[in-house]
GROMACS .gro file of C-alpha atoms in nm:
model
  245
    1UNK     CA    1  -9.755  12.061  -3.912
    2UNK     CA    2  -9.801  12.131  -3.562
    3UNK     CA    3  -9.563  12.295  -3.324
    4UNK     CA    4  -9.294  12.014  -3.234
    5UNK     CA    5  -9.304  11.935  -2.862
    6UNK     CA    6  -8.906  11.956  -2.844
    7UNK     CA    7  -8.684  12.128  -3.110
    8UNK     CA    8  -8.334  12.159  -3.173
    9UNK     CA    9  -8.184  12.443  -3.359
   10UNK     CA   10  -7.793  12.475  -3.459
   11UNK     CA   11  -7.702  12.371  -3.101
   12UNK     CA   12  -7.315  12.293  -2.993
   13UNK     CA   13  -7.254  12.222  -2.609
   14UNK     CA   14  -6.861  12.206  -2.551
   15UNK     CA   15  -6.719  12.103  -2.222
   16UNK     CA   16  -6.344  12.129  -2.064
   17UNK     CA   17  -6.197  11.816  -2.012
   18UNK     CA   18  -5.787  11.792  -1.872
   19UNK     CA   19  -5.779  12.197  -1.989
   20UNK     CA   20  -5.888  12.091  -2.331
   21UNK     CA   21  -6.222  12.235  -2.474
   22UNK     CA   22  -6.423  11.928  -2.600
   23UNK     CA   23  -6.716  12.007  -2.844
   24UNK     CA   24  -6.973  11.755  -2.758
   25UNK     CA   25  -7.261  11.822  -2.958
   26UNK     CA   26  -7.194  12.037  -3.318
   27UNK     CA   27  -7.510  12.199  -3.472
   28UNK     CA   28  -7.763  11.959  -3.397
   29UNK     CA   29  -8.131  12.052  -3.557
   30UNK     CA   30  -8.408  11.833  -3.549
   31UNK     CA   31  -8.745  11.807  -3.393
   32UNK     CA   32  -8.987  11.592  -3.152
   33UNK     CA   33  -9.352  11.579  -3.253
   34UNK     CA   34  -9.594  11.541  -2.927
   35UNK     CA   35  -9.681  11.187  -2.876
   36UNK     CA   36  -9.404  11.069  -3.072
   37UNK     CA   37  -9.144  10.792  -2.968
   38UNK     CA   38  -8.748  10.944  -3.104
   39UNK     CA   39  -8.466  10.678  -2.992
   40UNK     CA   40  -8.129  10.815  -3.020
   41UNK     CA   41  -7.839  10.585  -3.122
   42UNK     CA   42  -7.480  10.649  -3.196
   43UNK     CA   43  -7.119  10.492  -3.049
   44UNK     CA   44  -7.057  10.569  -2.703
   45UNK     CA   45  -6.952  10.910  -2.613
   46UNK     CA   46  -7.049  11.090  -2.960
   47UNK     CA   47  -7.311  11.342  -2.716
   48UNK     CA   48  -7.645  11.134  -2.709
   49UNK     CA   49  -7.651  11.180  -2.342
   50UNK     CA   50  -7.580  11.562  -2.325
   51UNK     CA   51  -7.854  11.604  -2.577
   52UNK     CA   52  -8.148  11.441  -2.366
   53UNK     CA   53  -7.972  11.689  -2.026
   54UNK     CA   54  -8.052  12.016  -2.262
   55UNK     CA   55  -8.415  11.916  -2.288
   56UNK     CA   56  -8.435  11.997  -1.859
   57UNK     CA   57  -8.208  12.241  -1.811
   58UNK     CA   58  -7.980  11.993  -1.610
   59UNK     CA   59  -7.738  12.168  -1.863
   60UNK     CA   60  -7.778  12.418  -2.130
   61UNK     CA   61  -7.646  12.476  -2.501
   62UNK     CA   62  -7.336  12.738  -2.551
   63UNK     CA   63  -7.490  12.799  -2.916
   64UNK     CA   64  -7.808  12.749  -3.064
   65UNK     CA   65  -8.169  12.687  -2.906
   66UNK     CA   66  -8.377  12.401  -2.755
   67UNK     CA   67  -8.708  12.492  -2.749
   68UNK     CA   68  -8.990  12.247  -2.524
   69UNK     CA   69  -9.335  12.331  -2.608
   70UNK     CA   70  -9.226  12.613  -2.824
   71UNK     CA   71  -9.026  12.809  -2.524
   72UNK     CA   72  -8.644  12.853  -2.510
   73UNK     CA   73  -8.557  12.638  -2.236
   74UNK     CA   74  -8.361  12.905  -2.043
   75UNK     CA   75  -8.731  13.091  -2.059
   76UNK     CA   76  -8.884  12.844  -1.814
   77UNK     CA   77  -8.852  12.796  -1.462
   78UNK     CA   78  -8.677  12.492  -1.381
   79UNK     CA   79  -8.891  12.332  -1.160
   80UNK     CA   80  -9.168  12.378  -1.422
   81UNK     CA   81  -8.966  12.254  -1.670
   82UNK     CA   82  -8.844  11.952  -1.480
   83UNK     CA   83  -9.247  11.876  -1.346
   84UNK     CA   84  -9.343  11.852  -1.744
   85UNK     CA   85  -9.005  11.659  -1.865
   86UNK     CA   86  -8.929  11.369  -1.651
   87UNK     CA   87  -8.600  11.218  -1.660
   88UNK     CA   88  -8.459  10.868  -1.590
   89UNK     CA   89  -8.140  10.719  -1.589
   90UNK     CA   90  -7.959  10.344  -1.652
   91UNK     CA   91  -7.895  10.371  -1.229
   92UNK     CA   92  -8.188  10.567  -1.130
   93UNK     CA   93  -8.105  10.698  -0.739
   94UNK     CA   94  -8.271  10.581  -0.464
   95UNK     CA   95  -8.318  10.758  -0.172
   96UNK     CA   96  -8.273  10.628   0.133
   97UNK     CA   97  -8.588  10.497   0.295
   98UNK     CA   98  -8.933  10.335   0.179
   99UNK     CA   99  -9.040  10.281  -0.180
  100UNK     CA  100  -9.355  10.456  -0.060
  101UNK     CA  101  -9.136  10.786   0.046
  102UNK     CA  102  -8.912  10.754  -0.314
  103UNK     CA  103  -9.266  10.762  -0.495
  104UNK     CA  104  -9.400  11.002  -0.327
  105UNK     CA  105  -9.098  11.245  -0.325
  106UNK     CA  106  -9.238  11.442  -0.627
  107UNK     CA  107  -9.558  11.508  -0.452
  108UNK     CA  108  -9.393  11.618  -0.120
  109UNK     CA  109  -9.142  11.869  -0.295
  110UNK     CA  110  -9.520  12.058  -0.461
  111UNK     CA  111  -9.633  12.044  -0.064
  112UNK     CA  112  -9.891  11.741  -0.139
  113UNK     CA  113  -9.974  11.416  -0.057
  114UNK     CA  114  -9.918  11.098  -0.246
  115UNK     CA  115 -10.283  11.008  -0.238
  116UNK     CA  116 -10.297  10.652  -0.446
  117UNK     CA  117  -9.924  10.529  -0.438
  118UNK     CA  118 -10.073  10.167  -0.492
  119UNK     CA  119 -10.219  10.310  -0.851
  120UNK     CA  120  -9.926  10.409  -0.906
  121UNK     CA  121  -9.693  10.098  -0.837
  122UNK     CA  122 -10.029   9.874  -1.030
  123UNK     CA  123  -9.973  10.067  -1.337
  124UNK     CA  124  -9.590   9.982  -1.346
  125UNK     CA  125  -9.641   9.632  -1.276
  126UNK     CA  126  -9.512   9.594  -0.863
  127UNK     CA  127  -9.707   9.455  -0.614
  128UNK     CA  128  -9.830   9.759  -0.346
  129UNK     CA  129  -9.650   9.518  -0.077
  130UNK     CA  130  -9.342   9.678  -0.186
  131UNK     CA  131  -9.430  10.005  -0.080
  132UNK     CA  132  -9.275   9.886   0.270
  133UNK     CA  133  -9.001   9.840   0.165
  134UNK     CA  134  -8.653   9.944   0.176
  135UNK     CA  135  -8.591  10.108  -0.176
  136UNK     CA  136  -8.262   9.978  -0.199
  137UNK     CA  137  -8.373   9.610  -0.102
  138UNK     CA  138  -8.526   9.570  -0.475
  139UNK     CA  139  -8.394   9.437  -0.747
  140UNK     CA  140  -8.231   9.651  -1.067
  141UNK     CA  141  -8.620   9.624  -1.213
  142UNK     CA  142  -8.806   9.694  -0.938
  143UNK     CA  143  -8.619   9.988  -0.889
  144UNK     CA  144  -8.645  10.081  -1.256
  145UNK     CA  145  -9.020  10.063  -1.262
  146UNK     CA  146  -9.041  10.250  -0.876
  147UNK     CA  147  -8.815  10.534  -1.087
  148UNK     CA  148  -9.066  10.534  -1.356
  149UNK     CA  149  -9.349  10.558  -1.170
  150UNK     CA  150  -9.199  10.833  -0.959
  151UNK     CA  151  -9.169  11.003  -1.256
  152UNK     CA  152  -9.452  11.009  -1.352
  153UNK     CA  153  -9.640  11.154  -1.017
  154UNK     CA  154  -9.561  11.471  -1.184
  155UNK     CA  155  -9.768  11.349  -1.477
  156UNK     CA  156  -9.493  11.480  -1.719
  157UNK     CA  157  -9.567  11.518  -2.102
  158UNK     CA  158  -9.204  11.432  -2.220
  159UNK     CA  159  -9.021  11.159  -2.069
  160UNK     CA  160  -8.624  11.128  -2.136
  161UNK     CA  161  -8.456  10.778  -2.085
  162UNK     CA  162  -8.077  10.692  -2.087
  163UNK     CA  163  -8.005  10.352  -2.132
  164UNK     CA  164  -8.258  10.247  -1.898
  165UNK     CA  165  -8.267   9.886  -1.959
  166UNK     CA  166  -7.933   9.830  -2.030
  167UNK     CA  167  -7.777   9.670  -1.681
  168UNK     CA  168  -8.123   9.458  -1.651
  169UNK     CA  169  -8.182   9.106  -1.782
  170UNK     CA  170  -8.386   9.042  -2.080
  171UNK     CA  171  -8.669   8.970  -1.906
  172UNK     CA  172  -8.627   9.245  -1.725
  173UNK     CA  173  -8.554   9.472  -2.012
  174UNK     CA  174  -8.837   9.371  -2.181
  175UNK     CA  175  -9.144   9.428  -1.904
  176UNK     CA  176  -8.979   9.794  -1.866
  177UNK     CA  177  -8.947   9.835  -2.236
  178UNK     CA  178  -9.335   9.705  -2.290
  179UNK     CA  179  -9.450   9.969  -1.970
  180UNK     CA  180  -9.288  10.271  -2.181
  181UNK     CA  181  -9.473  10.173  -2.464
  182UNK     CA  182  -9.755  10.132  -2.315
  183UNK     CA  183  -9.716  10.482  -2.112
  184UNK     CA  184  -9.627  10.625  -2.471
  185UNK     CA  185  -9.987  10.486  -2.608
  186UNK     CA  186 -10.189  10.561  -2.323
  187UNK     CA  187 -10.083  10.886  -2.176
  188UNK     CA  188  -9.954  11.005  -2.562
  189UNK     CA  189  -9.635  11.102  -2.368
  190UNK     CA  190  -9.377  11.204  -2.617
  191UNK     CA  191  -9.017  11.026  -2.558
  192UNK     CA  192  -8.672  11.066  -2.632
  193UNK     CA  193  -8.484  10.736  -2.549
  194UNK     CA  194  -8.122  10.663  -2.569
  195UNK     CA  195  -7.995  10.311  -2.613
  196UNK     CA  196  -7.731  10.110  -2.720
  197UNK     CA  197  -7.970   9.823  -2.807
  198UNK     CA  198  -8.056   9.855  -3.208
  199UNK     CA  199  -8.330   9.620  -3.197
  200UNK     CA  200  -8.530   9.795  -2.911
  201UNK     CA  201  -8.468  10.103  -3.112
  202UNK     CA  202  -8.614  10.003  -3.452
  203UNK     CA  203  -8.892   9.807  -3.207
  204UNK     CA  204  -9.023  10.076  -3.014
  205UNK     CA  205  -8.890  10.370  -3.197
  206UNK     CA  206  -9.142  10.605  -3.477
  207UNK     CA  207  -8.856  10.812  -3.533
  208UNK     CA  208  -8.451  10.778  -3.507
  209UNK     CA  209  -8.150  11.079  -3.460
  210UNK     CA  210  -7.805  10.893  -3.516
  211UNK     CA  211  -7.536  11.087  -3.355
  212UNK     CA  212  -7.181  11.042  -3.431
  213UNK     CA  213  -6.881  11.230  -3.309
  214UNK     CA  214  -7.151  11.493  -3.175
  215UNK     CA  215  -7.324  11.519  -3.512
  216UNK     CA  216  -7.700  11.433  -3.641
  217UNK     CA  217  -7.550  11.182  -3.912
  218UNK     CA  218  -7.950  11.073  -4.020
  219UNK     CA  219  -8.319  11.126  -3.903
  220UNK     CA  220  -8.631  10.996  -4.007
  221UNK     CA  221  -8.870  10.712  -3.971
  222UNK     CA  222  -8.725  10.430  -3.758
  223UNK     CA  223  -8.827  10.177  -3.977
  224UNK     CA  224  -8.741  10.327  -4.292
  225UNK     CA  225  -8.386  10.420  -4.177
  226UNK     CA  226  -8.277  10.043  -3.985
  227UNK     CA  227  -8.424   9.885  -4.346
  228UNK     CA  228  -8.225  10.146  -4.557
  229UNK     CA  229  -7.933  10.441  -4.430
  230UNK     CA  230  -7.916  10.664  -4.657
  231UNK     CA  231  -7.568  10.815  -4.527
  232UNK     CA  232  -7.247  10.629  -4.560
  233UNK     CA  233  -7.167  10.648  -4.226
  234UNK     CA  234  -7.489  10.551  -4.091
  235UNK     CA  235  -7.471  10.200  -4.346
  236UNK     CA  236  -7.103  10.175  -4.135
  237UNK     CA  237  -7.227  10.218  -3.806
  238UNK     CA  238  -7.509   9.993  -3.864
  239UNK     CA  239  -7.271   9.736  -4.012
  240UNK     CA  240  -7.058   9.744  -3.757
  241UNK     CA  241  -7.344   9.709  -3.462
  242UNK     CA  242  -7.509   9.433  -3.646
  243UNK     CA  243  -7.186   9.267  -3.688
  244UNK     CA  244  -7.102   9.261  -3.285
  245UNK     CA  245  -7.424   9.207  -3.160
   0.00000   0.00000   0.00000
C-alpha cells in the first residue's frame, strides 16, 4: 500500500480545563490514503475537532505522532504545512473588507498577486460580481464557498472541514457539500471532514473514524460500517443518532 497521506500513531492530546487535566484524544491510530474522503463522527465533545487541529500544527499531540505526507508534523514549517493542509471551519472568519481582498489573502501573505480571482469564485459557484463586495454582506453560503475557495489559492492537497455545513440551510448545505465532492474528484484532494450529519457522512464519505469519549471506537469503509457496526458501541451510537434525527 502506498504511504498514507495523514497517519495517526498512539496519539493522546490532554488539555487543562478549571485546573483539571482533561484527556481529549486517547491513543488514536489510523490512517488517510491520498485522494481519499475520511468523515469523522462521534457525540459532541468526544475530540473529533482536536484531531483535524493536529493535522496543521494549530495544536500538537502530548504523546504519539501525526505524520502528513510521511513527516512528523512538528518536522515541517508551519507555513508549509498550513499552504498544503487547508483548514475550514462551521464560522469561517471574514476579514474585514472585499471578498476580492479575503480571496486573495493567501496569495498576498506568499508576496503575490491574486491573478484570476473570478476562476476562482466560478469554480465555487458565486457570481465574480461579488468580488465587490463587503465580505460580511453575504450570506452564511456565500461566505462558506468565498472560505473554500480561499482555501484553496494555496492549492492545498489535504483539506480539513469542521462542521462546515451545519448552521446553513439544506439547500445550502447541499451546493457546498456537492463543491467538496466535486473538489475531492477533480483535484484528488484528500479530506478529513467532521460532521454531525450521518447521512452526509455515509453520502460523501469512502472511509469513517468514530470517536467516542476521545477514542477510535471503529474504522473502515463508510458504507460497510453505516450498513453494519461491528462494535457495540458504535450499533448504540448509531441507534441513538438514527433515532433523533
Amino acid at each position: 500500500m502506498n504511504q498514507p497521506e495523514i497517519s495517526f500513531q498512539n496519539v493522546s492530546k490532554s488539555f487543562v480545563h478549571h485546573n483539571e487535566t482533561v484527556r481529549v484524544l486517547k491513543n488514536i491510530t489510523g490512517e488517510v490514503q491520498k485522494g481519499e474522503i475520511l468523515t469523522i463522527i462521534g457525540p459532541s465533545g468526544s475530540g473529533k475537532s482536536t484531531l483535524l487541529s493536529l493535522c496543521n500544527l494549530l495544536i500538537t499531540p502530548d504523546e504519539g505522532e501525526v505524520r502528513v505526507q510521511g513527516k512528523e508534523v512538528r518536522e515541517w514549517n508551519a507555513q508549509e504545512l498550513r499552504r498544503r493542509v487547508g483548514i475550514a471551519f462551521q464560522s469561517p472568519p471574514m476579514l474585514a473588507g472585499t471578498a476580492f481582498e479575503n480571496l486573495s489573502l493567501p496569495a498576498k501573505l506568499r508576496g503575490k498577486e491574486l491573478e484570476n480571482p473570478e476562476q476562482y469564485m466560478e469554480y465555487v459557484g458565486l457570481p465574480k460580481n461579488l468580488l465587490t463586495r463587503e465580505a460580511k454582506e453575504l450570506s452564511g453560503g456565500q461566505r462558506q464557498r468565498l472560505s473554500l475557495a480561499r482555501t484553496l489559492v494555496n492549492e492545498p492537497d489535504v483539506l480539513l472541514l469542521d462542521e462546515i455545513t451545519s448552521a446553513l440551510d439544506a439547500n445550502a448545505a447541499r451546493g457546498v457539500e456537492d463543491l467538496i465532492v466535486r473538489i475531492n474528484r477533480e483535484r484528488h484532494t484528500t479530506i478529513l471532514w467532521v460532521t454531525h450529519d450521518l447521512a452526509q457522512a455515509e453520502r460523501v464519505g469512502d472511509r469513517v473514524f468514530l470517536i467516542i469519549d476521545g477514542k477510535l471506537i471503529e474504522s473502515g469503509p463508510a458504507r460497510e460500517f453505516f450498513a453494519g457496526p461491528q462494535t457495540e458501541e458504535a450499533k448504540q451510537f448509531l441507534a441513538a443518532k438514527r433515532e433523533s434525527q
